[in-house]
Coordinates of C-alpha atoms and ligand atoms in Angstrom, one line a residue:
H1 CA 20.1 -50.3 59.6
Y2 CA 17.3 -48.8 57.3
H3 CA 18.1 -48.1 54.1
C4 CA 15.6 -48.3 50.9
S5 CA 18.4 -49.8 48.7
T6 CA 16.5 -51.4 45.9
T7 CA 13.1 -50.2 46.5
C8 CA 13.2 -46.5 47.6
G9 CA 11.8 -44.3 44.6
T10 CA 10.3 -47.4 43.0
T11 CA 6.7 -47.1 42.1
S12 CA 3.7 -48.9 42.5
I13 CA 2.8 -51.9 44.8
V14 CA -0.5 -53.7 44.4
H15 CA -2.3 -55.3 47.3
L16 CA -3.7 -58.7 45.8
F17 CA -6.0 -59.0 48.6
E18 CA -6.9 -62.7 49.6
W19 CA -5.4 -64.1 46.4
R20 CA -4.0 -67.4 46.1
W21 CA -0.2 -67.8 45.8
R22 CA -0.7 -69.8 42.6
D23 CA -2.7 -67.0 41.0
I24 CA -0.1 -64.4 42.3
A25 CA 2.7 -66.3 40.5
E26 CA 0.6 -66.2 37.2
E27 CA -0.2 -62.6 37.5
C28 CA 3.5 -61.8 38.1
E29 CA 4.5 -63.5 34.9
N30 CA 1.4 -62.6 32.6
Y31 CA 0.6 -59.1 33.7
L32 CA 2.4 -57.5 36.6
G33 CA 5.9 -57.6 35.2
P34 CA 5.2 -56.8 31.6
N35 CA 3.4 -53.9 33.0
G36 CA 5.9 -52.4 35.2
F37 CA 4.2 -53.0 38.5
D38 CA 6.9 -53.0 41.0
A39 CA 5.8 -55.3 43.8
V40 CA 2.9 -57.3 45.3
Q41 CA 1.7 -57.3 49.0
I42 CA 0.3 -60.5 49.9
S43 CA -2.2 -61.2 52.5
P44 CA -0.6 -62.4 55.7
P45 CA 1.1 -65.8 55.0
S46 CA 1.2 -67.0 58.4
E47 CA -1.0 -70.0 60.1
N48 CA -4.2 -68.3 61.5
V49 CA -7.2 -69.3 63.3
V50 CA -10.0 -70.7 61.3
V51 CA -13.3 -68.7 62.2
A52 CA -16.8 -70.4 61.6
Q53 CA -18.9 -67.6 63.2
P54 CA -19.1 -65.7 60.8
W55 CA -18.0 -67.9 58.1
R56 CA -14.6 -67.7 57.0
P57 CA -14.2 -64.0 57.3
W58 CA -11.2 -62.1 55.6
W59 CA -10.3 -60.8 59.1
E60 CA -9.5 -64.4 60.6
R61 CA -6.0 -63.8 58.7
Y62 CA -5.1 -61.1 61.3
Q63 CA -5.4 -63.8 63.9
P64 CA -2.2 -65.9 63.7
I65 CA -1.9 -69.1 65.5
S66 CA 1.8 -70.0 64.5
Y67 CA 4.5 -68.8 61.9
K68 CA 4.0 -71.8 59.7
L69 CA 3.3 -70.7 56.2
C70 CA 0.1 -72.4 55.4
S71 CA -3.1 -70.3 54.8
R72 CA -6.1 -69.9 52.7
S73 CA -3.8 -68.6 49.9
G74 CA -2.0 -71.7 49.8
T75 CA 0.8 -74.0 51.0
E76 CA 4.4 -73.3 51.9
Q77 CA 5.5 -75.0 48.6
E78 CA 3.2 -72.5 46.7
L79 CA 4.3 -69.6 48.5
R80 CA 7.9 -70.3 47.7
D81 CA 7.3 -70.9 44.2
M82 CA 5.3 -67.7 43.8
I83 CA 8.2 -65.5 45.2
S84 CA 10.7 -67.0 43.1
R85 CA 8.2 -66.6 39.9
C86 CA 7.7 -63.3 40.8
N87 CA 11.1 -62.3 41.4
K88 CA 12.1 -63.7 38.1
A89 CA 9.4 -61.6 36.6
G90 CA 10.9 -58.6 38.3
V91 CA 8.1 -58.1 40.6
K92 CA 9.0 -58.1 44.3
I93 CA 6.8 -59.5 47.2
Y94 CA 6.3 -57.8 50.2
A95 CA 4.5 -59.8 52.9
D96 CA 1.7 -58.5 55.3
V97 CA 3.3 -59.5 58.9
V98 CA 0.9 -59.9 61.9
I99 CA 3.2 -59.5 64.7
N100 CA 1.7 -57.4 67.6
H101 CA -0.6 -60.2 68.5
M102 CA -1.9 -64.0 68.1
C103 CA -5.5 -64.9 68.0
S104 CA -8.5 -63.4 70.1
A105 CA -8.6 -64.4 73.7
S106 CA -11.9 -66.0 73.1
A107 CA -10.9 -68.2 70.2
G108 CA -11.1 -71.4 72.3
E109 CA -8.8 -74.4 72.2
G110 CA -8.0 -77.1 69.7
R111 CA -6.7 -77.5 66.1
R112 CA -9.2 -75.3 64.2
S113 CA -6.3 -73.4 62.4
T114 CA -5.1 -73.2 58.9
C115 CA -2.0 -75.7 59.1
G116 CA -4.0 -77.8 61.9
S117 CA -1.5 -76.6 64.6
Y118 CA -2.8 -77.0 68.4
F119 CA -3.6 -73.8 70.5
N120 CA -5.2 -72.8 73.7
A121 CA -6.3 -69.1 73.6
S122 CA -7.5 -69.0 77.2
K123 CA -4.2 -70.3 78.4
E124 CA -2.1 -68.5 76.0
E125 CA -0.6 -71.2 74.5
F126 CA 0.9 -71.6 71.1
P127 CA 3.2 -74.5 71.0
S128 CA 4.1 -74.3 67.5
V129 CA 5.9 -71.1 67.9
P130 CA 6.3 -71.6 70.8
Y131 CA 4.6 -69.0 72.8
S132 CA 3.1 -69.3 76.4
A133 CA 1.5 -67.0 78.8
S134 CA 4.7 -65.3 79.8
H135 CA 5.2 -64.3 76.3
F136 CA 2.1 -61.8 76.4
N137 CA 1.7 -58.6 77.9
D138 CA -1.1 -59.3 80.5
D139 CA 1.3 -58.0 83.5
K140 CA 1.8 -54.5 81.7
C141 CA -1.8 -53.8 80.7
T142 CA -3.6 -52.1 83.5
T143 CA -7.3 -51.6 81.9
A144 CA -10.3 -53.4 83.7
S145 CA -11.0 -55.5 80.4
G146 CA -7.6 -56.2 79.5
N147 CA -8.4 -54.6 76.1
I148 CA -7.4 -51.1 74.7
E149 CA -10.1 -48.7 76.0
N150 CA -8.9 -45.5 75.3
Y151 CA -6.5 -44.3 72.6
Q152 CA -5.3 -41.3 74.5
D153 CA -3.3 -43.5 76.7
I154 CA -0.2 -44.7 75.0
Y155 CA 0.6 -47.2 77.5
Q156 CA -2.7 -49.0 76.9
V157 CA -2.6 -48.6 73.2
R158 CA 1.0 -50.6 73.1
D159 CA 0.4 -52.9 75.9
C160 CA -3.4 -54.0 76.2
R161 CA -5.3 -56.2 73.6
L162 CA -6.4 -54.7 70.4
V163 CA -10.0 -55.7 70.0
G164 CA -9.3 -58.7 72.2
L165 CA -6.3 -60.1 70.6
L166 CA -3.7 -61.7 72.7
D167 CA -0.9 -59.2 73.0
L168 CA 2.6 -60.2 72.6
A169 CA 5.6 -58.8 74.8
H170 CA 8.0 -57.5 72.3
R171 CA 10.5 -56.5 75.2
K172 CA 11.1 -60.1 75.8
E173 CA 14.2 -61.5 73.7
H174 CA 12.3 -64.9 73.0
V175 CA 9.4 -62.8 71.4
R176 CA 11.8 -60.7 69.3
E177 CA 13.9 -63.8 68.3
R178 CA 10.5 -65.6 67.1
V179 CA 9.1 -62.5 65.2
A180 CA 12.5 -61.9 63.6
S181 CA 13.1 -65.5 62.8
Y182 CA 9.4 -65.8 60.9
M183 CA 10.4 -62.5 59.0
N184 CA 13.8 -63.9 58.2
S185 CA 12.4 -67.3 56.8
L186 CA 10.4 -65.0 54.3
L187 CA 13.6 -62.9 53.6
D188 CA 15.4 -66.1 53.0
M189 CA 12.6 -67.4 50.5
G190 CA 13.2 -64.1 48.7
V191 CA 10.6 -61.8 49.9
A192 CA 11.8 -58.3 49.6
G193 CA 10.1 -56.3 52.4
F194 CA 7.0 -56.3 54.8
R195 CA 3.9 -54.3 55.5
V196 CA 3.9 -54.5 59.2
D197 CA 0.4 -54.7 60.9
A198 CA -0.9 -52.7 63.8
C199 CA 2.5 -50.7 64.4
K200 CA 0.8 -48.1 66.5
H201 CA 0.5 -51.0 69.0
M202 CA 4.0 -51.7 69.3
W203 CA 6.8 -49.7 70.8
P204 CA 9.3 -48.3 68.2
Q205 CA 12.1 -49.2 70.2
D206 CA 11.0 -52.9 70.0
L207 CA 10.4 -52.6 66.3
N208 CA 13.8 -51.0 66.1
A209 CA 15.4 -54.3 67.8
I210 CA 13.2 -56.8 65.7
Y211 CA 14.2 -54.9 62.3
G212 CA 17.8 -55.2 63.5
Q213 CA 17.9 -58.7 63.5
L214 CA 16.4 -59.1 60.0
H215 CA 18.5 -60.5 57.3
N216 CA 19.6 -58.9 53.9
L217 CA 17.5 -59.7 51.0
N218 CA 18.4 -63.0 49.3
T219 CA 21.4 -62.6 46.9
E220 CA 19.8 -65.0 44.3
W221 CA 17.5 -62.0 43.2
F222 CA 18.9 -58.8 45.0
P223 CA 22.1 -57.0 45.1
E224 CA 24.2 -58.0 48.1
G225 CA 23.7 -55.9 51.1
S226 CA 20.1 -54.9 50.2
R227 CA 17.8 -54.2 53.1
P228 CA 14.0 -55.1 53.2
F229 CA 11.6 -52.4 52.7
I230 CA 9.5 -51.8 55.4
Y231 CA 6.0 -49.9 55.9
Q232 CA 4.4 -49.7 58.8
E233 CA 0.5 -49.5 59.5
V234 CA 0.2 -46.8 61.7
I235 CA -3.2 -45.1 61.7
D236 CA -2.5 -41.2 62.4
L237 CA -5.2 -38.7 61.5
G238 CA -4.4 -36.4 64.3
G239 CA -6.1 -36.3 67.7
E240 CA -4.1 -39.0 69.3
P241 CA -0.8 -39.0 71.3
I242 CA 0.8 -41.8 69.3
K243 CA 2.2 -40.2 66.0
A244 CA 3.4 -41.6 62.6
S245 CA 6.6 -39.5 63.1
E246 CA 7.6 -41.9 66.1
Y247 CA 7.9 -45.0 63.5
S248 CA 9.3 -42.9 60.2
G249 CA 13.0 -43.5 61.4
L250 CA 12.4 -47.4 61.3
G251 CA 10.8 -47.4 57.7
H252 CA 7.8 -46.0 55.5
V253 CA 4.8 -45.3 57.4
T254 CA 1.3 -45.5 55.9
E255 CA -0.2 -42.0 55.5
F256 CA -4.0 -42.4 56.1
K257 CA -4.8 -38.7 55.8
Y258 CA -4.0 -39.0 52.1
G259 CA -7.0 -41.1 51.0
A260 CA -9.2 -39.4 53.5
K261 CA -8.5 -35.9 52.1
L262 CA -8.3 -36.9 48.4
G263 CA -11.6 -38.7 48.7
S264 CA -13.2 -35.2 50.1
V265 CA -11.8 -33.3 47.4
I266 CA -12.7 -35.5 44.7
R267 CA -16.3 -35.8 46.2
R268 CA -16.3 -31.9 46.5
W269 CA -17.3 -32.1 50.2
N270 CA -17.2 -29.0 52.3
R271 CA -16.6 -27.1 49.3
D272 CA -13.0 -28.9 48.8
K273 CA -12.1 -28.7 45.2
L274 CA -9.2 -30.0 43.1
A275 CA -7.8 -26.5 42.4
D276 CA -6.7 -27.0 46.4
L277 CA -4.5 -29.9 45.3
K278 CA -1.8 -27.5 44.0
T279 CA -0.2 -27.9 47.6
F280 CA -1.1 -31.3 48.2
G281 CA 1.3 -33.0 50.4
E282 CA 3.6 -31.8 53.4
S283 CA 1.6 -28.5 53.8
W284 CA -1.5 -30.4 54.3
G285 CA -0.4 -31.8 57.4
L286 CA 0.7 -35.0 55.7
M287 CA 4.2 -36.7 56.7
P288 CA 7.2 -36.1 54.4
S289 CA 7.0 -37.7 51.1
N290 CA 10.1 -40.0 51.4
Q291 CA 8.5 -41.5 54.5
A292 CA 4.9 -41.9 53.2
L293 CA 3.1 -44.9 51.8
V294 CA -0.1 -43.8 50.3
F295 CA -3.3 -45.3 48.8
V296 CA -6.6 -44.3 47.8
D297 CA -8.3 -46.9 49.8
N298 CA -7.2 -50.2 51.7
H299 CA -8.6 -53.6 52.7
D300 CA -10.0 -52.2 56.0
N301 CA -11.4 -48.7 54.8
Q302 CA -12.8 -50.1 51.7
R303 CA -15.4 -51.7 54.0
G304 CA -15.7 -49.6 57.0
H305 CA -13.0 -51.1 59.2
G306 CA -9.7 -49.1 60.2
A307 CA -9.8 -45.4 59.4
G308 CA -10.8 -42.9 57.0
G309 CA -14.0 -42.3 57.4
T310 CA -16.8 -42.2 54.6
S311 CA -15.0 -39.9 52.2
I312 CA -12.8 -43.0 51.1
L313 CA -13.3 -43.8 47.6
T314 CA -13.6 -47.5 46.3
F315 CA -14.2 -49.5 43.3
W316 CA -17.9 -49.1 44.2
E317 CA -17.8 -45.6 42.9
P318 CA -15.5 -46.2 40.0
R319 CA -15.7 -43.0 38.1
M320 CA -14.5 -40.9 41.1
Y321 CA -12.1 -43.9 42.0
K322 CA -10.5 -43.7 38.8
M323 CA -9.8 -40.1 39.2
A324 CA -8.3 -40.5 42.3
V325 CA -6.3 -43.2 41.5
A326 CA -5.0 -41.2 38.4
F327 CA -4.4 -38.6 40.3
M328 CA -2.3 -40.2 42.9
L329 CA -0.3 -42.1 40.3
A330 CA 0.4 -38.8 38.5
H331 CA 1.7 -36.9 41.6
P332 CA 5.0 -37.3 42.9
Y333 CA 4.1 -37.8 46.5
G334 CA 4.8 -41.1 48.3
V335 CA 5.2 -44.6 47.3
T336 CA 2.0 -45.6 46.0
R337 CA -0.1 -48.8 47.0
L338 CA -3.1 -49.9 44.6
M339 CA -6.1 -52.1 46.1
S340 CA -7.0 -55.1 44.1
S341 CA -10.2 -56.3 45.6
Y342 CA -13.0 -58.7 45.4
R343 CA -16.7 -57.9 45.3
W344 CA -19.0 -59.0 48.2
D345 CA -22.6 -58.7 49.0
R346 CA -22.7 -55.3 50.6
R347 CA -25.4 -54.4 53.0
L348 CA -25.6 -50.9 54.0
L349 CA -27.8 -50.5 56.9
D350 CA -27.6 -46.7 58.7
G351 CA -24.2 -46.5 56.9
K352 CA -22.8 -49.9 58.4
D353 CA -22.1 -52.7 56.1
Q354 CA -23.6 -55.9 57.6
N355 CA -21.5 -58.0 55.6
D356 CA -18.1 -56.2 56.2
W357 CA -16.6 -59.6 57.0
M358 CA -17.2 -61.5 54.1
G359 CA -14.1 -63.4 52.9
P360 CA -13.0 -63.9 49.1
P361 CA -15.0 -65.8 46.5
S362 CA -14.7 -69.4 47.9
Y363 CA -16.1 -72.9 47.7
P364 CA -18.4 -74.5 50.3
D365 CA -15.4 -75.8 52.0
G366 CA -13.8 -72.6 52.5
S367 CA -11.0 -72.6 50.1
T368 CA -10.5 -69.6 48.2
K369 CA -11.5 -69.8 44.3
P370 CA -9.0 -68.9 41.7
V371 CA -9.0 -65.6 39.8
P372 CA -10.3 -66.4 36.3
I373 CA -9.0 -64.0 33.5
N374 CA -11.7 -63.1 30.8
P375 CA -10.5 -62.7 27.1
D376 CA -10.7 -58.9 27.5
G377 CA -8.4 -59.1 30.4
S378 CA -10.6 -58.3 33.0
C379 CA -11.4 -60.9 36.0
G380 CA -14.2 -62.8 36.5
G381 CA -15.9 -64.3 39.4
D382 CA -16.3 -61.4 41.8
W383 CA -12.8 -60.6 41.6
V384 CA -12.6 -56.8 40.8
C385 CA -9.0 -56.4 39.8
E386 CA -8.6 -52.6 39.8
H387 CA -5.1 -53.0 38.6
R388 CA -6.2 -54.4 35.4
W389 CA -8.5 -51.5 34.7
H390 CA -6.8 -50.0 31.6
Q391 CA -6.8 -46.5 33.1
I392 CA -5.1 -47.8 36.1
R393 CA -2.7 -49.9 34.2
N394 CA -1.6 -47.1 32.1
M395 CA -1.2 -44.7 35.0
V396 CA 1.1 -47.0 36.6
T397 CA 3.4 -46.9 33.4
F398 CA 2.9 -43.0 33.6
R399 CA 4.4 -43.2 37.2
N400 CA 7.4 -45.2 36.0
V401 CA 8.1 -42.7 33.2
A402 CA 7.7 -39.8 35.1
H403 CA 9.6 -41.1 38.2
G404 CA 12.2 -38.6 39.2
Q405 CA 10.6 -35.8 37.8
P406 CA 9.2 -32.8 39.7
L407 CA 5.7 -31.6 39.4
S408 CA 5.5 -28.9 37.0
N409 CA 3.5 -26.8 34.9
W410 CA 0.3 -26.9 37.4
W411 CA -2.8 -25.1 36.0
D412 CA -6.3 -24.8 37.5
N413 CA -9.4 -22.9 37.1
G414 CA -9.9 -22.2 40.3
E415 CA -12.7 -24.7 40.6
N416 CA -12.1 -28.6 39.7
Q417 CA -10.4 -28.6 36.7
I418 CA -6.4 -29.1 37.3
A419 CA -3.7 -30.0 35.0
F420 CA -0.1 -30.6 36.0
G421 CA 3.1 -32.4 34.5
R422 CA 6.3 -34.1 35.5
G423 CA 8.9 -32.5 34.0
D424 CA 9.1 -33.0 30.5
R425 CA 7.9 -36.7 30.6
G426 CA 4.2 -36.6 31.3
F427 CA 1.1 -34.5 31.6
I428 CA -2.2 -35.1 33.2
V429 CA -5.6 -32.9 32.8
I430 CA -8.6 -33.7 35.0
N431 CA -12.1 -32.0 34.8
N432 CA -14.0 -32.6 37.7
D433 CA -16.3 -29.4 37.0
D434 CA -20.1 -29.8 35.8
C435 CA -18.8 -27.8 32.7
T436 CA -16.5 -28.7 29.7
L437 CA -12.6 -28.0 30.1
D438 CA -11.5 -26.5 27.0
A439 CA -8.1 -24.9 27.5
S440 CA -4.8 -24.5 25.7
L441 CA -2.1 -25.5 28.2
Q442 CA 1.7 -25.6 28.7
T443 CA 2.6 -29.2 28.9
G444 CA 6.2 -28.8 29.3
M445 CA 6.7 -31.9 26.8
P446 CA 8.5 -32.2 23.5
A447 CA 6.6 -31.1 20.3
G448 CA 4.6 -34.2 18.7
C449 CA 1.6 -36.3 18.7
Y450 CA 0.8 -38.2 21.9
C451 CA -2.1 -41.0 22.5
D452 CA -4.3 -40.2 25.5
V453 CA -3.8 -43.3 27.9
I454 CA -7.2 -43.0 29.5
S455 CA -9.5 -43.1 26.6
G456 CA -7.3 -45.5 24.8
Q457 CA -3.7 -46.1 24.3
R458 CA -1.0 -46.6 21.6
T459 CA -1.3 -49.6 19.6
A460 CA 1.5 -52.3 19.7
A461 CA 2.9 -51.2 16.6
G462 CA 3.6 -47.9 18.1
T463 CA 1.9 -45.7 15.6
G464 CA -1.5 -46.1 16.2
C465 CA -3.8 -44.7 19.1
T466 CA -7.0 -46.0 20.1
G467 CA -7.6 -42.9 22.2
K468 CA -7.9 -39.1 21.8
R469 CA -4.9 -37.7 19.9
I470 CA -3.0 -34.6 21.6
T471 CA -0.7 -32.6 19.9
V472 CA 2.0 -30.6 21.4
G473 CA 3.2 -27.8 19.6
E474 CA 6.7 -26.5 19.3
D475 CA 5.9 -24.2 22.3
G476 CA 5.0 -27.1 24.4
R477 CA 1.4 -26.0 24.5
A478 CA -1.6 -28.4 23.9
R479 CA -5.2 -28.1 23.4
F480 CA -7.4 -30.3 25.9
S481 CA -11.1 -30.7 25.4
I482 CA -12.9 -32.9 28.4
K483 CA -16.7 -32.7 28.6
A484 CA -18.3 -32.9 32.0
S485 CA -20.2 -35.9 30.9
E486 CA -17.5 -38.1 29.9
E487 CA -17.0 -41.5 31.7
D488 CA -13.5 -40.7 32.3
P489 CA -13.0 -37.0 32.6
F490 CA -9.4 -36.9 32.4
V491 CA -6.6 -37.0 29.7
A492 CA -2.8 -38.4 30.4
I493 CA 0.1 -38.3 28.1
H494 CA 3.5 -39.5 28.6
S495 CA 7.0 -40.0 26.9
G496 CA 5.9 -43.8 26.2
S497 CA 2.6 -42.7 24.8
K498 CA 4.3 -40.4 21.7
L499 CA 3.2 -41.6 18.3
Ligands
ARE1 C1 -12.2 -59.3 64.9 C2 -13.6 -58.7 64.9 C3 -13.7 -58.1 66.6 C4 -13.2 -59.2 67.5 C5 -11.9 -59.5 67.0 C6 -11.4 -60.7 68.0 O1 -13.9 -58.0 64.1 O2 -14.8 -57.7 66.8 O3 -13.1 -58.4 68.8 O4 -11.7 -60.2 66.1 O5 -12.1 -61.5 68.3 C7 -8.9 -56.9 61.3 C8 -10.3 -56.6 61.5 C9 -10.7 -56.6 62.9 C10 -10.7 -58.2 63.4 C11 -9.2 -58.6 63.4 C12 -8.8 -59.6 63.9 O6 -10.5 -55.1 61.1 O7 -12.4 -56.3 62.9 O8 -11.2 -58.0 64.5 O9 -8.9 -58.3 62.1 O10 -9.5 -60.7 63.3 C13 -7.0 -50.1 64.7 C14 -5.6 -50.5 64.6 C15 -5.1 -50.9 63.2 C16 -6.2 -51.7 62.6 C17 -7.6 -51.1 62.7 C18 -8.5 -52.4 62.2 O11 -4.7 -49.4 65.0 O12 -3.7 -51.4 63.3 O13 -7.8 -50.8 64.2 N1 -5.7 -52.4 61.5 C19 -5.0 -53.6 61.2 C20 -5.3 -54.3 60.0 C21 -6.8 -54.8 60.4 C22 -6.7 -56.0 61.2 C23 -5.7 -55.5 62.3 C24 -4.9 -54.4 62.2 C25 -5.7 -56.6 63.4 O14 -5.4 -53.7 59.0 O15 -7.3 -55.7 59.2 O16 -8.0 -56.2 62.1 O17 -4.4 -57.6 63.2 C26 -9.2 -45.2 65.1 C27 -7.6 -45.3 65.6 C28 -7.2 -46.4 64.9 C29 -7.9 -47.6 64.9 C30 -9.3 -47.4 64.3 C31 -10.4 -48.3 64.4 O18 -8.9 -44.9 63.8 O19 -6.8 -44.2 65.4 O20 -5.7 -46.8 65.3 O21 -7.2 -48.9 64.1 O22 -9.8 -46.3 65.0 O23 -10.7 -48.9 65.5
CA2 CA1 1.0 -54.4 71.5

């Protein structure tokens, strides 16, 4: 039942991490739609436990209390309004769904939840779903603690508690039905797909049964018969018995090796170099391109949670980060996801961030602050908005323009200077060496003058250029010169930047 219908081959998803629904609606209309972003990944929309110690961490949203749709991002009405406005603006919404578990076993009892629903964690009672003790896996889990203790044992990874989170029994029809009904309520509202959290911890056949109960996309916005686009979070860096490939028949799967390896190459660790990227993809042990959801960083590994390790690049290292994101968006592998973050008071102590829990910019009552947009298009108030950096925005356009074209005209200097094209639609040159890149390269592009979309871009009138001008000759060759000291040591041109 899995087809990618409307979404396969589409290009860039942006994760507006912890944004409010109202702000996302505006962003779709004012920015994402006009700039060709394909979709937004939203933070989990379901009701979650309110954590006070530490104060309102971002990760409380990964502890559901019910499938009611009120959260720190807004009300159900605001969610509905956002979905319809984004769809109208041509931007799909993918919801992050947390279905492996409910809240922590130690979350207590009461109504400290985002819609005020009653729960009792020690008795495993969630009457607003409803779930009760028989809907959890306690009888199946055999570890002493009840938690996952060893990732080498596939049974405990699926049937025990992930970091103490109450583990749902998806073998039971009631649980399957409740989860599917939650996802269907979102589909009926116009959501186009899902990021499914913690899939490693659920049996593929159970997920298959749940996905099989899902409705088609809402025909108010999507063609009759369209299926949801599903990408599953499975962290597979090798070395564990559970493989990403067990899930790839059900939907796309996150490829965590991608950001870890790309980060290492751009950092030039262990003599990794850009020239090695000539073969980046399946031959590096990555899953097949048409199954992969790729990203430079995500909401976990940008703060030391999840996986990927210290090679992961984030907005904290903007120069290398932009290079990595530009490479990803120019390269044909996978469906790409961009991270849009908020800044927090990072406190690294022996490599570990003491403040890795900190939630989004918020008021003293815990409610999330709006995202202010500055006159120059950047975001204010600790919202980083990587997706609004012009280099990243313009590379999203590059990816759209180049879509469907093969990687072509690869060039490298054997070290950290590379270039490649996408058929006759686009060409990128990156200099991550310590010396100047100065070369005449075959671009594969039609002759003409192009505007570099990294140092600037074409003016609205279409004839001016605020960046470097690149002249492609009749023979398809162009001369590129990039100093190692440049703030953005890369150049990109595409059909849409022709002057
Ligand atoms: C929080 C506290 C914990 C506490 C727990 C319950 O931090 O100390 O025990 O609450 O009280 C997020 C946070 C967690 C947080 C959780 C619930 O990251 O810190 O726990 O929310 O509030 C594994 C999973 C993978 C998972 C990562 C984080 O396989 O699915 O761990 N990623 C997703 C989300 C997270 C989220 C959850 C799942 C839970 O993206 O944001 O957690 O919904 C190896 C293995 C990986 C393993 C990794 C880290 O690499 O191969 O499988 O990932 O180690 O353990
Ligand atoms: Ca489980």
